[in-house]
PDB file of C-alpha atoms in Angstrom:
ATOM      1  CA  UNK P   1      -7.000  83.662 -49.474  1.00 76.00           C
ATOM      2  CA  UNK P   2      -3.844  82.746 -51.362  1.00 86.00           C
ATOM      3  CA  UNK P   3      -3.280  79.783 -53.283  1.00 91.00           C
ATOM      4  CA  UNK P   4      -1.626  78.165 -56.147  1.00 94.00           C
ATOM      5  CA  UNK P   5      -2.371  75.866 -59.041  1.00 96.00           C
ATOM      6  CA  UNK P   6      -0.295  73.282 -60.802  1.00 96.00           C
ATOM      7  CA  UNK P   7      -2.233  72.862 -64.267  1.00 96.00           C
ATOM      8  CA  UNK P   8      -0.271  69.531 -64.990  1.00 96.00           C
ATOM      9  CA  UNK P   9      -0.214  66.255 -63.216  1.00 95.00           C
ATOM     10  CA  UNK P  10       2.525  64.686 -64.870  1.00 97.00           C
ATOM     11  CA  UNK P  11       5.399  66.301 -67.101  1.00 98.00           C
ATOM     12  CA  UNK P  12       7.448  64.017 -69.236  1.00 98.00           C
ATOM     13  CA  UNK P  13      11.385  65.521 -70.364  1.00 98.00           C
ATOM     14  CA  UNK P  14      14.282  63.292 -71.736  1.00 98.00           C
ATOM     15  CA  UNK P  15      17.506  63.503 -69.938  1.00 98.00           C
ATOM     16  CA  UNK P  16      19.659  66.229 -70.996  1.00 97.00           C
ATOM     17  CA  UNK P  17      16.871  68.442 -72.136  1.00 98.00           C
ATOM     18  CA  UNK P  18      15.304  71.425 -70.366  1.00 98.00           C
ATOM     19  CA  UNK P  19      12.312  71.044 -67.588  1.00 97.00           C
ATOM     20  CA  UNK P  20       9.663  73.134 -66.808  1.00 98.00           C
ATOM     21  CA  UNK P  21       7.052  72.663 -63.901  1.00 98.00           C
ATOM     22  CA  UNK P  22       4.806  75.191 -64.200  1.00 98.00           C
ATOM     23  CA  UNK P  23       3.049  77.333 -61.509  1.00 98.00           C
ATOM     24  CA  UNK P  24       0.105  79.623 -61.216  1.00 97.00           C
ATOM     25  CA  UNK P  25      -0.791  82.139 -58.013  1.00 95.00           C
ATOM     26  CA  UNK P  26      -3.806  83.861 -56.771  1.00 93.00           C
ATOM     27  CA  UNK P  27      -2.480  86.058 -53.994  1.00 87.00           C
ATOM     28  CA  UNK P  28      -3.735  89.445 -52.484  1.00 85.00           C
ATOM     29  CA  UNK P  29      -0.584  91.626 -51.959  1.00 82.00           C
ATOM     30  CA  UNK P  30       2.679  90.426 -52.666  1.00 82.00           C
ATOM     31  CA  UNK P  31       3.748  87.163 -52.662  1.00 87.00           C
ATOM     32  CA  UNK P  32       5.960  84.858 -51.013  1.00 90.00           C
ATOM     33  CA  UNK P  33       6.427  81.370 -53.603  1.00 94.00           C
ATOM     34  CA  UNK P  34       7.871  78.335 -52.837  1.00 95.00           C
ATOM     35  CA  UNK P  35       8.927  75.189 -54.745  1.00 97.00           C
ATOM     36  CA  UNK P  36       9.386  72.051 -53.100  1.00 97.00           C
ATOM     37  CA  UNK P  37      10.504  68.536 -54.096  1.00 97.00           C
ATOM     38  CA  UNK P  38       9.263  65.267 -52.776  1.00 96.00           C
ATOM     39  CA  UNK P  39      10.896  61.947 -53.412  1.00 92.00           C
ATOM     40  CA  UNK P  40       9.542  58.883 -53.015  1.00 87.00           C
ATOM     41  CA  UNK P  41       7.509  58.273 -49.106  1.00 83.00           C
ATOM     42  CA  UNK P  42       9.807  61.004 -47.578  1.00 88.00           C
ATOM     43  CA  UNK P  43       8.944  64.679 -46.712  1.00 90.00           C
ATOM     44  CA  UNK P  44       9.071  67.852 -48.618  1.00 93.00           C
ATOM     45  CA  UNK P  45      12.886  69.601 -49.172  1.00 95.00           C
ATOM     46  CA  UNK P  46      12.788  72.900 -49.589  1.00 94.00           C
ATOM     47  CA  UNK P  47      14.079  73.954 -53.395  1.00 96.00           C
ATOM     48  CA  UNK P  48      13.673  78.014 -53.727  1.00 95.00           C
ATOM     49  CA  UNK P  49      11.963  80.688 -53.076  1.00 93.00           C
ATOM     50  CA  UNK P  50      10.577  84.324 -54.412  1.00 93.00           C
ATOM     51  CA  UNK P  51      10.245  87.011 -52.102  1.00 88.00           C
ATOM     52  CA  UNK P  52      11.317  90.527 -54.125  1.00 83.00           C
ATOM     53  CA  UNK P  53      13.524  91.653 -56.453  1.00 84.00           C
ATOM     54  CA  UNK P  54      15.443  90.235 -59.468  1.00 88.00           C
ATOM     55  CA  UNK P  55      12.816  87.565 -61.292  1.00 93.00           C
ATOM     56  CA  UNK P  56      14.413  84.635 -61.918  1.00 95.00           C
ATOM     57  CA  UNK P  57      15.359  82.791 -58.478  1.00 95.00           C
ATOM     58  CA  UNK P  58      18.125  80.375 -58.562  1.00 95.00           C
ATOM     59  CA  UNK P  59      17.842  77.624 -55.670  1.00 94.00           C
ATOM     60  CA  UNK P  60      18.964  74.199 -55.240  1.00 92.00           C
ATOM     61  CA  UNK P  61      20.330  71.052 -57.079  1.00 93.00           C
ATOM     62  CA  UNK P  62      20.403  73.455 -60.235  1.00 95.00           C
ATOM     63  CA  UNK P  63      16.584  74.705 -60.325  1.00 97.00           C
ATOM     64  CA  UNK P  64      15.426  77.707 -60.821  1.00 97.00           C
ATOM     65  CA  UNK P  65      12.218  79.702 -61.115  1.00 98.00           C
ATOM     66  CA  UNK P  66      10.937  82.627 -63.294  1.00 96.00           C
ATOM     67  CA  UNK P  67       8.454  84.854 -61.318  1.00 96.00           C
ATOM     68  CA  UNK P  68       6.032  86.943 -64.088  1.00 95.00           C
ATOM     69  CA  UNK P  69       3.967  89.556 -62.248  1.00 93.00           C
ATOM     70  CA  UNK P  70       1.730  89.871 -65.257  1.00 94.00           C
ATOM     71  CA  UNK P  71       0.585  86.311 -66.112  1.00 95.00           C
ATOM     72  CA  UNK P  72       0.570  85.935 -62.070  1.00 95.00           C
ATOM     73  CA  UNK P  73       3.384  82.372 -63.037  1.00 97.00           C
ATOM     74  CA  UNK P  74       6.377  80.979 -60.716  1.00 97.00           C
ATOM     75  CA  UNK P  75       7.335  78.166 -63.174  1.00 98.00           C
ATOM     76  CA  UNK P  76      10.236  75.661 -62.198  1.00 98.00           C
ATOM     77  CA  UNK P  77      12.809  75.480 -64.722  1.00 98.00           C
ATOM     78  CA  UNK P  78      16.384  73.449 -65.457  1.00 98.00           C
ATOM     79  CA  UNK P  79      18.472  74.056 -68.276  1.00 97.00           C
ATOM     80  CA  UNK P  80      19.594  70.073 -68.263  1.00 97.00           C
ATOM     81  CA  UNK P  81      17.423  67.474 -66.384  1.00 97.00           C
ATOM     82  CA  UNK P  82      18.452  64.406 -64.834  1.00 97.00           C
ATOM     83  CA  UNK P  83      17.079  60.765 -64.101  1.00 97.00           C
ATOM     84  CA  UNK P  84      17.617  61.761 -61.101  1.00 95.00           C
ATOM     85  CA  UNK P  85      15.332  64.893 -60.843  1.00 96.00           C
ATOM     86  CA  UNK P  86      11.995  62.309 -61.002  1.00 97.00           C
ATOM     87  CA  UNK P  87      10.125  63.044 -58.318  1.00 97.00           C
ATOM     88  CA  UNK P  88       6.837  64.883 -57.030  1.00 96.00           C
ATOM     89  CA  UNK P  89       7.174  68.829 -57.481  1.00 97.00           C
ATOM     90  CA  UNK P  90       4.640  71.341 -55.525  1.00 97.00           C
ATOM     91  CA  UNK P  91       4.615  74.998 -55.757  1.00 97.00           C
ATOM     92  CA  UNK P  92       3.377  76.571 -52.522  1.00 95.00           C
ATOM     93  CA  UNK P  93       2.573  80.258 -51.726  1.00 92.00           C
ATOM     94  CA  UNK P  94       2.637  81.731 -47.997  1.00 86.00           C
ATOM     95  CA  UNK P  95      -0.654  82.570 -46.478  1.00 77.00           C
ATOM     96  CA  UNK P  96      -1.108  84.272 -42.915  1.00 71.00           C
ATOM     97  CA  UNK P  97      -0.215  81.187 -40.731  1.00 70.00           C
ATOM     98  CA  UNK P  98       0.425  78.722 -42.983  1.00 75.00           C
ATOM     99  CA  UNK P  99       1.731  77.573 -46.622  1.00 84.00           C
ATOM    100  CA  UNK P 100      -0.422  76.792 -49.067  1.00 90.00           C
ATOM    101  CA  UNK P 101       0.236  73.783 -51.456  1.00 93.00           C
ATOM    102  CA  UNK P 102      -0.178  73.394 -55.009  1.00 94.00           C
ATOM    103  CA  UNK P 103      -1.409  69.637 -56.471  1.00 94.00           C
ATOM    104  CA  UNK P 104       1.713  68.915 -57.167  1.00 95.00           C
ATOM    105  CA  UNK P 105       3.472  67.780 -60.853  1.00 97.00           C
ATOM    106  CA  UNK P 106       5.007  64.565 -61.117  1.00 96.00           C
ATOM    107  CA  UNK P 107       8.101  64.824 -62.784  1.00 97.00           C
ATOM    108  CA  UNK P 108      10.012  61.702 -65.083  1.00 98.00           C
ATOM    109  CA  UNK P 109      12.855  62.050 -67.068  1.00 97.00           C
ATOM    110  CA  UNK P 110      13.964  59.459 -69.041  1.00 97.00           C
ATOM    111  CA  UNK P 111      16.971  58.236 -69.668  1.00 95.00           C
TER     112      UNK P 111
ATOM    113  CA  UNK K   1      14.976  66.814 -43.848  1.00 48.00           C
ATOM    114  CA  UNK K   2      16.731  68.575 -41.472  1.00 52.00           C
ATOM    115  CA  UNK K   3      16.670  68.962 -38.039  1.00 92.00           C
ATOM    116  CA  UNK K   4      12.858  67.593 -37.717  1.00 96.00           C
ATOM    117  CA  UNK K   5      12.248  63.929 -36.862  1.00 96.00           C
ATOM    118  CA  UNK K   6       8.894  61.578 -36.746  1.00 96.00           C
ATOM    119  CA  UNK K   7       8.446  58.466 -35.779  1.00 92.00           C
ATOM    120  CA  UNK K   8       7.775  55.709 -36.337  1.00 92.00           C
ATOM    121  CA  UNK K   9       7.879  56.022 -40.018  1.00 93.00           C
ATOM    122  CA  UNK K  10       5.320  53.353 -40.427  1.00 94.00           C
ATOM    123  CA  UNK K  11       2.119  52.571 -38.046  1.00 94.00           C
ATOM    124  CA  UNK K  12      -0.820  49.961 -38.073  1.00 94.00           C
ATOM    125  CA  UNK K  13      -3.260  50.498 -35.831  1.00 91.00           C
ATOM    126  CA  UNK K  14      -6.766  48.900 -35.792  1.00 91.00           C
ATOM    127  CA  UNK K  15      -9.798  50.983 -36.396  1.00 90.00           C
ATOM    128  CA  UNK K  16     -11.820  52.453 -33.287  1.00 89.00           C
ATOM    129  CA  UNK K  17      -7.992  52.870 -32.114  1.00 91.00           C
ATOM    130  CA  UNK K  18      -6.476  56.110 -31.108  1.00 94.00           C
ATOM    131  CA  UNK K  19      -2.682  56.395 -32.070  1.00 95.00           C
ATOM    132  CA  UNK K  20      -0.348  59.609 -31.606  1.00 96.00           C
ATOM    133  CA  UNK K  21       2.095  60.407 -34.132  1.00 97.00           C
ATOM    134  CA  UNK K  22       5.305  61.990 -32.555  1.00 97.00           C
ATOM    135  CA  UNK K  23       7.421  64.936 -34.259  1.00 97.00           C
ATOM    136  CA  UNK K  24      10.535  66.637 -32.756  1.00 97.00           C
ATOM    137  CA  UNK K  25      12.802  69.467 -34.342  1.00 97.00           C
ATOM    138  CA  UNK K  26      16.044  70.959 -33.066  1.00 96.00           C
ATOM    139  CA  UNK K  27      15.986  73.799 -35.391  1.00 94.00           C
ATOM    140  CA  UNK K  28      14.596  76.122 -32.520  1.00 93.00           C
ATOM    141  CA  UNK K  29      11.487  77.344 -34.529  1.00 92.00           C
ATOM    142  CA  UNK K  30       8.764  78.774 -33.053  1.00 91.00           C
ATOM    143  CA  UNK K  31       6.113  77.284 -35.484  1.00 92.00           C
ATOM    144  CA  UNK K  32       4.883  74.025 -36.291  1.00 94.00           C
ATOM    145  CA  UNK K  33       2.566  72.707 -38.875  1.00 95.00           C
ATOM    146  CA  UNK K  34       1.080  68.925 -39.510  1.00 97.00           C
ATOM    147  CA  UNK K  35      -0.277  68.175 -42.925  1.00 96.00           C
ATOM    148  CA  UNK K  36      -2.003  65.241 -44.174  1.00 97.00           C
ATOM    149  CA  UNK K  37      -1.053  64.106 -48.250  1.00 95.00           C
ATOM    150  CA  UNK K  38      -3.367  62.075 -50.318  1.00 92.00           C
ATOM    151  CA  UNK K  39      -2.755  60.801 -53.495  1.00 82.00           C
ATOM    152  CA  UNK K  40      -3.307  63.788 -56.033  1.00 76.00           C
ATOM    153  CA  UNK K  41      -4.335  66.188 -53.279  1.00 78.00           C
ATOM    154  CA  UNK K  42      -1.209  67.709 -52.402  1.00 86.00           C
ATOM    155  CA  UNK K  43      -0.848  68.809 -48.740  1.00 92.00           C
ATOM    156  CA  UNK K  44      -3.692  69.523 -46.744  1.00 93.00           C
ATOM    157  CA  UNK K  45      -3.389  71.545 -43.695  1.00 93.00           C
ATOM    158  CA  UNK K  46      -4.455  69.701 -40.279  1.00 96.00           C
ATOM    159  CA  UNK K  47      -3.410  71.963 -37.436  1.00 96.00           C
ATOM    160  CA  UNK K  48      -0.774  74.432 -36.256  1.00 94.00           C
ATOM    161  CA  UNK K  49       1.074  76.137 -33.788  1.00 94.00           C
ATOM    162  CA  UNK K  50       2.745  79.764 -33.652  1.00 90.00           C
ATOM    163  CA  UNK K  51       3.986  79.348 -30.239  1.00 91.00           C
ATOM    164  CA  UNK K  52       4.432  76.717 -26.958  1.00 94.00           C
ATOM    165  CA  UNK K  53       0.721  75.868 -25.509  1.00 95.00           C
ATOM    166  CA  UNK K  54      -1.068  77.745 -28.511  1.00 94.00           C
ATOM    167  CA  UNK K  55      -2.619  75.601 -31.488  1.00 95.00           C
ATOM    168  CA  UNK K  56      -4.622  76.421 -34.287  1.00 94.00           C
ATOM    169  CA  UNK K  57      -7.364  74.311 -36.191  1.00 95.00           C
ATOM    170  CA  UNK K  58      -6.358  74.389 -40.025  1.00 93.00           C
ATOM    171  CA  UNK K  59      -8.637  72.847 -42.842  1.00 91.00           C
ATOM    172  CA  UNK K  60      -9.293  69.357 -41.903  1.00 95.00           C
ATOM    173  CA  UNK K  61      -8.541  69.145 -37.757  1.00 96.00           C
ATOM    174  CA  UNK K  62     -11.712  67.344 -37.216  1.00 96.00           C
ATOM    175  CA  UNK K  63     -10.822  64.309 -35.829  1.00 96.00           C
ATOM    176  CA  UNK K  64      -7.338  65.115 -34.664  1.00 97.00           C
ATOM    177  CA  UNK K  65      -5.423  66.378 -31.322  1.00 97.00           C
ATOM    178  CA  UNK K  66      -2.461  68.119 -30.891  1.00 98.00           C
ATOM    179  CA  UNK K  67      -0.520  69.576 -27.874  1.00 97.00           C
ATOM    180  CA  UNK K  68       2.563  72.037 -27.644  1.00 97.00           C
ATOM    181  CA  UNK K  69       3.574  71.713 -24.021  1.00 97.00           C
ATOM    182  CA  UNK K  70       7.401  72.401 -25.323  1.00 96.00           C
ATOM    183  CA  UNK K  71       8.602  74.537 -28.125  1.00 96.00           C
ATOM    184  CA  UNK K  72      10.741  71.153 -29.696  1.00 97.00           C
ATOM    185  CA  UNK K  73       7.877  68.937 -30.276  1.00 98.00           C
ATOM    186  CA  UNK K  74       4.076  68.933 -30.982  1.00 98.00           C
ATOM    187  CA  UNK K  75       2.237  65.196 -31.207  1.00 98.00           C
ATOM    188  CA  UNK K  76      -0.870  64.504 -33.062  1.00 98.00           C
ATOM    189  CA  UNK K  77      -3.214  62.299 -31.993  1.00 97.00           C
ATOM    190  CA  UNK K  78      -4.974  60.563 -34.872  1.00 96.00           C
ATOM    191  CA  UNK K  79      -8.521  59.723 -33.164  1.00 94.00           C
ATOM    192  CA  UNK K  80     -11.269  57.416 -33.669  1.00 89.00           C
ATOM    193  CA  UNK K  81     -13.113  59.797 -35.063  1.00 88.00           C
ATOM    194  CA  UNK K  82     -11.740  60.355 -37.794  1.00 89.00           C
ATOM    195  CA  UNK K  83     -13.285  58.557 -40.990  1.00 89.00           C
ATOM    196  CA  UNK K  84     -10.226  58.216 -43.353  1.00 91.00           C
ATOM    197  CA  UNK K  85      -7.170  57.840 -41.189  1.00 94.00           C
ATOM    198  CA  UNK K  86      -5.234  56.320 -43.465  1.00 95.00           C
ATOM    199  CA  UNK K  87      -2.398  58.188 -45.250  1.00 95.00           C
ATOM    200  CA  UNK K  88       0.757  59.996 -45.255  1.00 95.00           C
ATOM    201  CA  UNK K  89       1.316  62.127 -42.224  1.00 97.00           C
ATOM    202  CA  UNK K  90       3.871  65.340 -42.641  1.00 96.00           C
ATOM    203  CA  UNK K  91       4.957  67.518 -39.711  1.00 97.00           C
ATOM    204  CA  UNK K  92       7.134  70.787 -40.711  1.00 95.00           C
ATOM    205  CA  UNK K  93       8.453  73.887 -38.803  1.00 94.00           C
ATOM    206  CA  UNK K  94       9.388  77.251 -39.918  1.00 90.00           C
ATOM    207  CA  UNK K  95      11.068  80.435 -37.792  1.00 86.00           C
ATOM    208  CA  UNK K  96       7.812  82.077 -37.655  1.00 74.00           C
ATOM    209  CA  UNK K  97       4.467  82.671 -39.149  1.00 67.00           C
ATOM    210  CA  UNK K  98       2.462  85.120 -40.359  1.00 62.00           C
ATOM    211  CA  UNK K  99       2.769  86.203 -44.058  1.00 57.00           C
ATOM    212  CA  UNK K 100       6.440  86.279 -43.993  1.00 65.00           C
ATOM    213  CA  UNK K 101       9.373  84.909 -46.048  1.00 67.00           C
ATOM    214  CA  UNK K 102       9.965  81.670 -44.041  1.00 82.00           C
ATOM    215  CA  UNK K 103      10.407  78.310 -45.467  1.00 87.00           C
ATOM    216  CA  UNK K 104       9.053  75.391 -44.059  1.00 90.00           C
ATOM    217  CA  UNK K 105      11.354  72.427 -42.961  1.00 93.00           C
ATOM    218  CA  UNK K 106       9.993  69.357 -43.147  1.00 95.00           C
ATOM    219  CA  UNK K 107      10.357  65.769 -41.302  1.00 96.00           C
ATOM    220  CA  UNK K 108      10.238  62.572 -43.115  1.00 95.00           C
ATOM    221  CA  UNK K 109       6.628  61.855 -42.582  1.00 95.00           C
ATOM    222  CA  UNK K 110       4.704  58.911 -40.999  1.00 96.00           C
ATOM    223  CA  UNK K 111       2.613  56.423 -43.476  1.00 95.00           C
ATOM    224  CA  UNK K 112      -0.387  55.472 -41.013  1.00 95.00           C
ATOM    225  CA  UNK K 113      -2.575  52.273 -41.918  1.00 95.00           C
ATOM    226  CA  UNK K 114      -5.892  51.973 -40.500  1.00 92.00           C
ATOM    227  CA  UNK K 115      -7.595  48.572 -40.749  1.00 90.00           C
TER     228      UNK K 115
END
């Protein structure tokens, strides 16, 4: 089965400075990777994705995520966070007839 | 969160109750997914649906219903059997299934309370 791991619970950045969330896979075949962002009691919004091709995905709100075939990573990254960008982070990976969730990372940036 | 709606957003029900949770989407997707979140557990998968009157049991569907009599919406019914009711209740909905590229959309959620 697929699935995905989130080593940290909680990443700490000041504003202005880069972010990384970082994500690990287990997947048989190629995968399909998804980041998501949660704010506070409200669903999941959709960030970016990895399905083929060049490595580094951009997606939404600035993010963007580095796919490494050979340390099996889809890390979240953002060249300049903002107070703004606190919230809950999961990385997810398609399996047959569902999506399978990461722990997720809380993310705080301080002002 | 798109074109996917739940209500209510909050519910208190008394235990040994059943209670149904409603989700609706407009996006004209032919799956739907409800997921239960915990503190620190991330997303757990409760049941599915590919297609209208066709559902799948996903990790933790005991004690829980659903029905897909129309392609637009697919209640869950929270029952009295289940031990831990309370927490944060996501619906989603993506174009298709399978191992594919499709996102999943996802509605606000409903925070149930059991006491």
């Amino acid at each position: 089965a697929q699935s995905v791991a989130q080593p940290e619970d909680q990443v700490n950045v000041a504003e202005g400075n880069p972010l990384t969330v970082k994500c690990t896979y287990s997947v048989s075949g190629n995968p399909y990777l998804f980041w998501y962002v949660q704010y506070p009691n409200r669903g999941l919004q959709f960030l970016l994705k990895y399905i083929t091709g060049d490595n580094l995905v951009k997606g939404s709100y600035g993010f963007e995520a580095e796919f490494n075939k050979s340390q099996t990573s889809f890390h979240l990254k953002k060249p300049s966070a903002l107070v703004s960008d606190s919230a809950l982070y999961f990385c997810a990976v398609r399996d047959w007839n569902d999506m399978r969730f990461g722990a997720g990372t809380r993310l705080t940036v301080k002002p | 969160d798109g074109g996917i709606t739940q209500s209510p957003k909050y519910l208190f029900r008394k235990e040994g109750q059943n209670v149904t949770l409603s989700c609706e989407q407009n996006l004209n997707h032919d799956a739907m997914y409800w997921y239960r979140q915990d503190p620190g557990q991330g997303l757990r998968l409760i049941y599915y649906s590919q297609i209208v009157n066709d559902f799948q049991k996903g990790d933790i569907a005991e004690g829980y219903s659903v029905s897909r009599e129309k392609k637009e919406s697919f209640p869950l019914t929270v029952t009295s059997a289940q031990k831990n009711p309370t927490a944060f209740y996501l619906c989603a909905s993506s174009v298709g299934s399978g191992i594919s590229s499709y996102e999943q959309y996802f509605g606000p959620g409903t925070r149930l309370t059991v006491t």
